[in-house]
Amino acid sequence: KSPGLFPTALAANEMATYMAVDGALAARIVLKDFARENAAGTIAWLKRLGVERLSMVTGDTLASAQAIANEVGIDDVRAALLPEQKVEAVAESKKETSGRAPTASQRVIDALGGRRQPQSITMMVGDGVNDAPTLASADIGVAMTDGSSTAASESAQAVIMNDDISMVPMAIAVARQTKSTMFQACTLGIGLAVILMAMAAFNLIPVVVGALLQEAIDSCSIFWALTAIIDKKTGEATAQG
């Protein structure tokens, strides 16, 4: 193949297409995989949020996938996988996380006969048509698209429309902040309502006053919950910091 014509060897994350003119090798087009510009920062952000395990599942060769994984900071690499093998990898991950010992709060919920959420959640982020089955099989499927990939979007529970991978940790941060705010609002409302009921039971306040105060408590709880809209920027800044 005329080794002197192309003396530079291909890197692990490169592949080549060769062109010939009149039967003679004339050119080589090198195709190379690049990580997204903000991929490394996104991985670091996810780790700061407490994501314990980050895995890459890809159909690329191991050498190519490992080069990208090393660049962005991912340790667990599953390469050369067909779409059905990606689904199997997600299923395997779900079994591993579900086998962990439950926390104290989860044991209390079990004892009360409640249905607790799994301790660990498997999230799959993909942007291709062949990622659709894997997105559907994960606990949470997140599709990244610019509007052109409909198959992945229809299979996912969440869709990032601007094709920006940094929106993944941002969505987690905003969701956690929103959950915290909603919990505070519910706790505040229930706590004050119990206090007022106790006061009304011992005739410490008139019935009419108690009814008016209950309405005030409901209004305060609603307005407190609405602060989640304001606090989403705080959650983002906290996660980034």
PDB file of C-alpha atoms in Angstrom:
ATOM      1  CA  LYS A   1       0.000   0.000   0.000  1.00  0.00           C
ATOM      2  CA  SER A   2       2.905   2.359  -0.646  1.00  0.00           C
ATOM      3  CA  PRO A   3       3.905   2.904   3.009  1.00  0.00           C
ATOM      4  CA  GLY A   4       6.082   5.829   2.000  1.00  0.00           C
ATOM      5  CA  LEU A   5       3.031   7.759   0.773  1.00  0.00           C
ATOM      6  CA  PHE A   6       1.438   7.931   4.234  1.00  0.00           C
ATOM      7  CA  PRO A   7       4.264   7.648   6.756  1.00  0.00           C
ATOM      8  CA  THR A   8       2.143   8.770   9.726  1.00  0.00           C
ATOM      9  CA  ALA A   9       0.431   5.896  11.527  1.00  0.00           C
ATOM     10  CA  LEU A  10      -3.190   6.218  12.559  1.00  0.00           C
ATOM     11  CA  ALA A  11      -3.930   7.003  16.190  1.00  0.00           C
ATOM     12  CA  ALA A  12      -6.190   4.795  18.294  1.00  0.00           C
ATOM     13  CA  ASN A  13      -9.195   7.074  17.782  1.00  0.00           C
ATOM     14  CA  GLU A  14      -8.685   7.482  14.027  1.00  0.00           C
ATOM     15  CA  MET A  15      -9.857   5.607  10.958  1.00  0.00           C
ATOM     16  CA  ALA A  16      -8.987   6.205   7.324  1.00  0.00           C
ATOM     17  CA  THR A  17     -10.638   6.152   3.931  1.00  0.00           C
ATOM     18  CA  TYR A  18      -8.277   5.734   0.986  1.00  0.00           C
ATOM     19  CA  MET A  19      -8.707   7.204  -2.485  1.00  0.00           C
ATOM     20  CA  ALA A  20      -7.165   6.007  -5.725  1.00  0.00           C
ATOM     21  CA  VAL A  21      -6.675   7.731  -9.093  1.00  0.00           C
ATOM     22  CA  ASP A  22      -6.345   5.475 -12.138  1.00  0.00           C
ATOM     23  CA  GLY A  23      -5.770   2.505  -9.870  1.00  0.00           C
ATOM     24  CA  ALA A  24      -2.976   4.177  -7.925  1.00  0.00           C
ATOM     25  CA  LEU A  25      -3.289   5.148  -4.257  1.00  0.00           C
ATOM     26  CA  ALA A  26      -3.449   8.942  -4.147  1.00  0.00           C
ATOM     27  CA  ALA A  27      -4.950  10.177  -0.910  1.00  0.00           C
ATOM     28  CA  ARG A  28      -6.053   9.242   2.561  1.00  0.00           C
ATOM     29  CA  ILE A  29      -8.942  10.856   4.437  1.00  0.00           C
ATOM     30  CA  VAL A  30      -8.498  10.502   8.183  1.00  0.00           C
ATOM     31  CA  LEU A  31     -11.627  10.450  10.352  1.00  0.00           C
ATOM     32  CA  LYS A  32     -11.089  11.124  14.051  1.00  0.00           C
ATOM     33  CA  ASP A  33     -13.324  10.983  17.112  1.00  0.00           C
ATOM     34  CA  PHE A  34     -13.292  14.084  19.285  1.00  0.00           C
ATOM     35  CA  ALA A  35     -14.799  14.537  22.715  1.00  0.00           C
ATOM     36  CA  ARG A  36     -17.214  17.420  23.120  1.00  0.00           C
ATOM     37  CA  GLU A  37     -15.515  20.592  24.327  1.00  0.00           C
ATOM     38  CA  ASN A  38     -17.383  20.591  27.631  1.00  0.00           C
ATOM     39  CA  ALA A  39     -17.406  16.804  28.144  1.00  0.00           C
ATOM     40  CA  ALA A  40     -14.584  16.724  30.706  1.00  0.00           C
ATOM     41  CA  GLY A  41     -16.152  19.567  32.693  1.00  0.00           C
ATOM     42  CA  THR A  42     -19.521  17.817  32.586  1.00  0.00           C
ATOM     43  CA  ILE A  43     -18.035  14.575  33.925  1.00  0.00           C
ATOM     44  CA  ALA A  44     -16.329  16.489  36.738  1.00  0.00           C
ATOM     45  CA  TRP A  45     -19.632  18.241  37.530  1.00  0.00           C
ATOM     46  CA  LEU A  46     -21.455  14.896  37.746  1.00  0.00           C
ATOM     47  CA  LYS A  47     -18.835  13.583  40.157  1.00  0.00           C
ATOM     48  CA  ARG A  48     -19.267  16.663  42.355  1.00  0.00           C
ATOM     49  CA  LEU A  49     -22.998  15.952  42.392  1.00  0.00           C
ATOM     50  CA  GLY A  50     -22.242  12.549  43.893  1.00  0.00           C
ATOM     51  CA  VAL A  51     -22.635  10.312  40.842  1.00  0.00           C
ATOM     52  CA  GLU A  52     -20.559   7.329  41.888  1.00  0.00           C
ATOM     53  CA  ARG A  53     -20.323   5.357  38.661  1.00  0.00           C
ATOM     54  CA  LEU A  54     -19.898   6.668  35.141  1.00  0.00           C
ATOM     55  CA  SER A  55     -19.724   4.222  32.249  1.00  0.00           C
ATOM     56  CA  MET A  56     -19.304   4.596  28.499  1.00  0.00           C
ATOM     57  CA  VAL A  57     -21.193   2.164  26.268  1.00  0.00           C
ATOM     58  CA  THR A  58     -20.326   2.492  22.605  1.00  0.00           C
ATOM     59  CA  GLY A  59     -20.122   0.608  19.360  1.00  0.00           C
ATOM     60  CA  ASP A  60     -16.654   2.002  18.620  1.00  0.00           C
ATOM     61  CA  THR A  61     -13.522  -0.066  19.050  1.00  0.00           C
ATOM     62  CA  LEU A  62     -11.995  -0.342  22.504  1.00  0.00           C
ATOM     63  CA  ALA A  63      -8.885   1.630  21.539  1.00  0.00           C
ATOM     64  CA  SER A  64     -10.961   4.513  20.165  1.00  0.00           C
ATOM     65  CA  ALA A  65     -13.371   4.506  23.108  1.00  0.00           C
ATOM     66  CA  GLN A  66     -10.562   4.311  25.654  1.00  0.00           C
ATOM     67  CA  ALA A  67      -8.836   7.332  24.140  1.00  0.00           C
ATOM     68  CA  ILE A  68     -11.980   9.447  24.549  1.00  0.00           C
ATOM     69  CA  ALA A  69     -12.685   8.039  28.021  1.00  0.00           C
ATOM     70  CA  ASN A  70      -9.196   8.909  29.221  1.00  0.00           C
ATOM     71  CA  GLU A  71      -9.616  12.428  27.874  1.00  0.00           C
ATOM     72  CA  VAL A  72     -12.887  13.150  29.687  1.00  0.00           C
ATOM     73  CA  GLY A  73     -12.294  11.133  32.870  1.00  0.00           C
ATOM     74  CA  ILE A  74     -14.410   7.977  32.510  1.00  0.00           C
ATOM     75  CA  ASP A  75     -12.973   4.770  33.976  1.00  0.00           C
ATOM     76  CA  ASP A  76     -15.539   2.119  32.976  1.00  0.00           C
ATOM     77  CA  VAL A  77     -15.598   1.565  29.197  1.00  0.00           C
ATOM     78  CA  ARG A  78     -17.811  -0.943  27.353  1.00  0.00           C
ATOM     79  CA  ALA A  79     -16.771  -0.865  23.687  1.00  0.00           C
ATOM     80  CA  ALA A  80     -17.614  -2.664  20.431  1.00  0.00           C
ATOM     81  CA  LEU A  81     -21.223  -3.169  21.519  1.00  0.00           C
ATOM     82  CA  LEU A  82     -24.237  -3.722  19.312  1.00  0.00           C
ATOM     83  CA  PRO A  83     -27.501  -1.962  20.308  1.00  0.00           C
ATOM     84  CA  GLU A  84     -28.823  -5.102  22.028  1.00  0.00           C
ATOM     85  CA  GLN A  85     -25.553  -5.470  23.920  1.00  0.00           C
ATOM     86  CA  LYS A  86     -25.930  -1.902  25.191  1.00  0.00           C
ATOM     87  CA  VAL A  87     -29.333  -2.869  26.583  1.00  0.00           C
ATOM     88  CA  GLU A  88     -27.730  -5.860  28.296  1.00  0.00           C
ATOM     89  CA  ALA A  89     -25.053  -3.587  29.793  1.00  0.00           C
ATOM     90  CA  VAL A  90     -27.737  -1.298  31.237  1.00  0.00           C
ATOM     91  CA  ALA A  91     -29.648  -4.295  32.626  1.00  0.00           C
ATOM     92  CA  GLU A  92     -26.464  -5.573  34.239  1.00  0.00           C
ATOM     93  CA  SER A  93     -25.839  -2.168  35.821  1.00  0.00           C
ATOM     94  CA  LYS A  94     -29.374  -2.100  37.226  1.00  0.00           C
ATOM     95  CA  LYS A  95     -28.859  -5.519  38.831  1.00  0.00           C
ATOM     96  CA  GLU A  96     -25.593  -4.401  40.417  1.00  0.00           C
ATOM     97  CA  THR A  97     -27.100  -1.244  41.927  1.00  0.00           C
ATOM     98  CA  SER A  98     -30.304  -2.925  43.114  1.00  0.00           C
ATOM     99  CA  GLY A  99     -28.301  -5.528  45.019  1.00  0.00           C
ATOM    100  CA  ARG A 100     -26.881  -2.990  47.476  1.00  0.00           C
ATOM    101  CA  ALA A 101     -28.027  -2.989  51.100  1.00  0.00           C
ATOM    102  CA  PRO A 102     -30.931  -0.605  51.774  1.00  0.00           C
ATOM    103  CA  THR A 103     -30.405   2.504  53.872  1.00  0.00           C
ATOM    104  CA  ALA A 104     -32.062   3.069  57.269  1.00  0.00           C
ATOM    105  CA  SER A 105     -34.804   5.246  55.771  1.00  0.00           C
ATOM    106  CA  GLN A 106     -35.538   2.629  53.127  1.00  0.00           C
ATOM    107  CA  ARG A 107     -35.847  -0.077  55.790  1.00  0.00           C
ATOM    108  CA  VAL A 108     -38.349   2.100  57.676  1.00  0.00           C
ATOM    109  CA  ILE A 109     -40.448   2.531  54.514  1.00  0.00           C
ATOM    110  CA  ASP A 110     -40.340  -1.221  53.929  1.00  0.00           C
ATOM    111  CA  ALA A 111     -41.446  -1.888  57.522  1.00  0.00           C
ATOM    112  CA  LEU A 112     -44.412   0.449  57.077  1.00  0.00           C
ATOM    113  CA  GLY A 113     -45.445  -1.418  53.963  1.00  0.00           C
ATOM    114  CA  GLY A 114     -44.609   1.440  51.620  1.00  0.00           C
ATOM    115  CA  ARG A 115     -43.076   1.263  48.213  1.00  0.00           C
ATOM    116  CA  ARG A 116     -39.653   2.838  48.210  1.00  0.00           C
ATOM    117  CA  GLN A 117     -37.712   4.075  45.245  1.00  0.00           C
ATOM    118  CA  PRO A 118     -34.614   2.098  44.217  1.00  0.00           C
ATOM    119  CA  GLN A 119     -31.494   3.233  46.032  1.00  0.00           C
ATOM    120  CA  SER A 120     -29.573   3.746  42.818  1.00  0.00           C
ATOM    121  CA  ILE A 121     -30.907   4.999  39.510  1.00  0.00           C
ATOM    122  CA  THR A 122     -29.459   4.066  36.131  1.00  0.00           C
ATOM    123  CA  MET A 123     -29.442   7.002  33.733  1.00  0.00           C
ATOM    124  CA  MET A 124     -28.577   6.596  30.063  1.00  0.00           C
ATOM    125  CA  VAL A 125     -27.628   9.595  27.935  1.00  0.00           C
ATOM    126  CA  GLY A 126     -27.572   9.114  24.160  1.00  0.00           C
ATOM    127  CA  ASP A 127     -27.870  11.098  20.978  1.00  0.00           C
ATOM    128  CA  GLY A 128     -28.193   8.496  18.210  1.00  0.00           C
ATOM    129  CA  VAL A 129     -30.925   6.393  16.645  1.00  0.00           C
ATOM    130  CA  ASN A 130     -29.209   3.197  17.821  1.00  0.00           C
ATOM    131  CA  ASP A 131     -29.379   4.491  21.403  1.00  0.00           C
ATOM    132  CA  ALA A 132     -33.195   4.362  21.447  1.00  0.00           C
ATOM    133  CA  PRO A 133     -33.517   0.810  22.880  1.00  0.00           C
ATOM    134  CA  THR A 134     -30.980   1.569  25.602  1.00  0.00           C
ATOM    135  CA  LEU A 135     -32.692   4.833  26.542  1.00  0.00           C
ATOM    136  CA  ALA A 136     -35.979   2.971  26.921  1.00  0.00           C
ATOM    137  CA  SER A 137     -34.438   0.243  29.115  1.00  0.00           C
ATOM    138  CA  ALA A 138     -32.757   2.594  31.602  1.00  0.00           C
ATOM    139  CA  ASP A 139     -34.503   3.959  34.703  1.00  0.00           C
ATOM    140  CA  ILE A 140     -34.093   7.422  33.207  1.00  0.00           C
ATOM    141  CA  GLY A 141     -33.347   7.910  29.519  1.00  0.00           C
ATOM    142  CA  VAL A 142     -32.001  11.297  28.451  1.00  0.00           C
ATOM    143  CA  ALA A 143     -31.893  12.011  24.728  1.00  0.00           C
ATOM    144  CA  MET A 144     -29.669  14.759  23.381  1.00  0.00           C
ATOM    145  CA  THR A 145     -30.862  16.164  20.091  1.00  0.00           C
ATOM    146  CA  ASP A 146     -30.881  19.244  17.922  1.00  0.00           C
ATOM    147  CA  GLY A 147     -34.352  18.313  16.701  1.00  0.00           C
ATOM    148  CA  SER A 148     -33.266  15.882  13.984  1.00  0.00           C
ATOM    149  CA  SER A 149     -33.153  12.610  15.973  1.00  0.00           C
ATOM    150  CA  THR A 150     -36.762  11.703  16.724  1.00  0.00           C
ATOM    151  CA  ALA A 151     -36.299   8.008  17.539  1.00  0.00           C
ATOM    152  CA  ALA A 152     -34.084   8.685  20.541  1.00  0.00           C
ATOM    153  CA  SER A 153     -36.350  11.509  21.735  1.00  0.00           C
ATOM    154  CA  GLU A 154     -39.464   9.342  21.658  1.00  0.00           C
ATOM    155  CA  SER A 155     -37.746   6.583  23.668  1.00  0.00           C
ATOM    156  CA  ALA A 156     -36.423   8.830  26.434  1.00  0.00           C
ATOM    157  CA  GLN A 157     -38.053  10.274  29.535  1.00  0.00           C
ATOM    158  CA  ALA A 158     -36.165  13.551  29.202  1.00  0.00           C
ATOM    159  CA  VAL A 159     -34.978  15.391  26.100  1.00  0.00           C
ATOM    160  CA  ILE A 160     -32.218  17.998  25.875  1.00  0.00           C
ATOM    161  CA  MET A 161     -33.145  20.104  22.876  1.00  0.00           C
ATOM    162  CA  ASN A 162     -29.981  22.204  22.528  1.00  0.00           C
ATOM    163  CA  ASP A 163     -27.621  19.196  22.186  1.00  0.00           C
ATOM    164  CA  ASP A 164     -25.544  20.446  25.146  1.00  0.00           C
ATOM    165  CA  ILE A 165     -24.223  17.655  27.360  1.00  0.00           C
ATOM    166  CA  SER A 166     -23.693  20.028  30.287  1.00  0.00           C
ATOM    167  CA  MET A 167     -27.477  20.178  30.626  1.00  0.00           C
ATOM    168  CA  VAL A 168     -27.396  16.663  32.132  1.00  0.00           C
ATOM    169  CA  PRO A 169     -25.780  17.634  35.474  1.00  0.00           C
ATOM    170  CA  MET A 170     -27.684  20.914  35.415  1.00  0.00           C
ATOM    171  CA  ALA A 171     -30.973  18.991  35.188  1.00  0.00           C
ATOM    172  CA  ILE A 172     -29.918  16.842  38.159  1.00  0.00           C
ATOM    173  CA  ALA A 173     -28.997  19.913  40.195  1.00  0.00           C
ATOM    174  CA  VAL A 174     -32.273  21.668  39.386  1.00  0.00           C
ATOM    175  CA  ALA A 175     -34.296  18.519  40.167  1.00  0.00           C
ATOM    176  CA  ARG A 176     -32.620  18.122  43.553  1.00  0.00           C
ATOM    177  CA  GLN A 177     -33.132  21.775  44.409  1.00  0.00           C
ATOM    178  CA  THR A 178     -36.789  21.566  43.379  1.00  0.00           C
ATOM    179  CA  LYS A 179     -37.335  18.404  45.437  1.00  0.00           C
ATOM    180  CA  SER A 180     -35.760  20.054  48.484  1.00  0.00           C
ATOM    181  CA  THR A 181     -37.925  23.156  48.131  1.00  0.00           C
ATOM    182  CA  MET A 182     -41.118  21.127  47.704  1.00  0.00           C
ATOM    183  CA  PHE A 183     -40.266  19.045  50.787  1.00  0.00           C
ATOM    184  CA  GLN A 184     -39.699  22.209  52.816  1.00  0.00           C
ATOM    185  CA  ALA A 185     -43.029  23.643  51.655  1.00  0.00           C
ATOM    186  CA  CYS A 186     -44.951  20.478  52.568  1.00  0.00           C
ATOM    187  CA  THR A 187     -43.217  20.147  55.941  1.00  0.00           C
ATOM    188  CA  LEU A 188     -43.896  23.806  56.767  1.00  0.00           C
ATOM    189  CA  GLY A 189     -47.559  23.561  55.836  1.00  0.00           C
ATOM    190  CA  ILE A 190     -48.213  20.304  57.707  1.00  0.00           C
ATOM    191  CA  GLY A 191     -46.287  21.427  60.784  1.00  0.00           C
ATOM    192  CA  LEU A 192     -48.159  24.711  61.132  1.00  0.00           C
ATOM    193  CA  ALA A 193     -51.500  22.994  60.436  1.00  0.00           C
ATOM    194  CA  VAL A 194     -50.876  20.485  63.247  1.00  0.00           C
ATOM    195  CA  ILE A 195     -50.032  23.297  65.648  1.00  0.00           C
ATOM    196  CA  LEU A 196     -53.218  25.195  64.763  1.00  0.00           C
ATOM    197  CA  MET A 197     -55.347  22.055  65.123  1.00  0.00           C
ATOM    198  CA  ALA A 198     -53.924  21.482  68.605  1.00  0.00           C
ATOM    199  CA  MET A 199     -54.633  25.095  69.545  1.00  0.00           C
ATOM    200  CA  ALA A 200     -58.185  24.870  68.199  1.00  0.00           C
ATOM    201  CA  ALA A 201     -58.761  21.600  70.067  1.00  0.00           C
ATOM    202  CA  PHE A 202     -57.978  23.322  73.378  1.00  0.00           C
ATOM    203  CA  ASN A 203     -60.041  26.433  72.451  1.00  0.00           C
ATOM    204  CA  LEU A 204     -56.970  28.616  72.364  1.00  0.00           C
ATOM    205  CA  ILE A 205     -58.145  30.231  69.126  1.00  0.00           C
ATOM    206  CA  PRO A 206     -61.652  30.782  67.708  1.00  0.00           C
ATOM    207  CA  VAL A 207     -62.799  28.486  64.899  1.00  0.00           C
ATOM    208  CA  VAL A 208     -63.075  31.355  62.430  1.00  0.00           C
ATOM    209  CA  VAL A 209     -59.557  32.538  63.206  1.00  0.00           C
ATOM    210  CA  GLY A 210     -58.272  28.986  62.808  1.00  0.00           C
ATOM    211  CA  ALA A 211     -59.926  28.704  59.378  1.00  0.00           C
ATOM    212  CA  LEU A 212     -58.411  31.999  58.257  1.00  0.00           C
ATOM    213  CA  LEU A 213     -54.982  30.990  59.529  1.00  0.00           C
ATOM    214  CA  GLN A 214     -55.272  27.679  57.654  1.00  0.00           C
ATOM    215  CA  GLU A 215     -55.831  29.564  54.433  1.00  0.00           C
ATOM    216  CA  ALA A 216     -52.807  31.718  55.210  1.00  0.00           C
ATOM    217  CA  ILE A 217     -50.704  28.595  55.828  1.00  0.00           C
ATOM    218  CA  ASP A 218     -51.813  27.096  52.506  1.00  0.00           C
ATOM    219  CA  SER A 219     -50.891  30.325  50.721  1.00  0.00           C
ATOM    220  CA  CYS A 220     -47.470  30.413  52.394  1.00  0.00           C
ATOM    221  CA  SER A 221     -46.797  26.796  51.428  1.00  0.00           C
ATOM    222  CA  ILE A 222     -47.709  27.486  47.803  1.00  0.00           C
ATOM    223  CA  PHE A 223     -45.543  30.599  47.606  1.00  0.00           C
ATOM    224  CA  TRP A 224     -42.657  28.768  49.271  1.00  0.00           C
ATOM    225  CA  ALA A 225     -42.935  25.972  46.679  1.00  0.00           C
ATOM    226  CA  LEU A 226     -42.866  28.560  43.907  1.00  0.00           C
ATOM    227  CA  THR A 227     -39.416  29.675  45.068  1.00  0.00           C
ATOM    228  CA  ALA A 228     -38.129  26.530  43.314  1.00  0.00           C
ATOM    229  CA  ILE A 229     -38.318  28.586  40.117  1.00  0.00           C
ATOM    230  CA  ILE A 230     -35.970  31.170  41.632  1.00  0.00           C
ATOM    231  CA  ASP A 231     -33.746  28.641  43.391  1.00  0.00           C
ATOM    232  CA  LYS A 232     -32.911  26.666  40.241  1.00  0.00           C
ATOM    233  CA  LYS A 233     -30.121  29.166  39.524  1.00  0.00           C
ATOM    234  CA  THR A 234     -28.873  28.666  43.079  1.00  0.00           C
ATOM    235  CA  GLY A 235     -28.840  24.905  42.593  1.00  0.00           C
ATOM    236  CA  GLU A 236     -26.885  25.302  39.374  1.00  0.00           C
ATOM    237  CA  ALA A 237     -24.317  27.609  40.948  1.00  0.00           C
ATOM    238  CA  THR A 238     -23.932  25.321  43.966  1.00  0.00           C
ATOM    239  CA  ALA A 239     -23.313  22.275  41.792  1.00  0.00           C
ATOM    240  CA  GLN A 240     -20.808  24.088  39.608  1.00  0.00           C
ATOM    241  CA  GLY A 241     -18.962  25.410  42.617  1.00  0.00           C
TER     242      GLY A 241
END
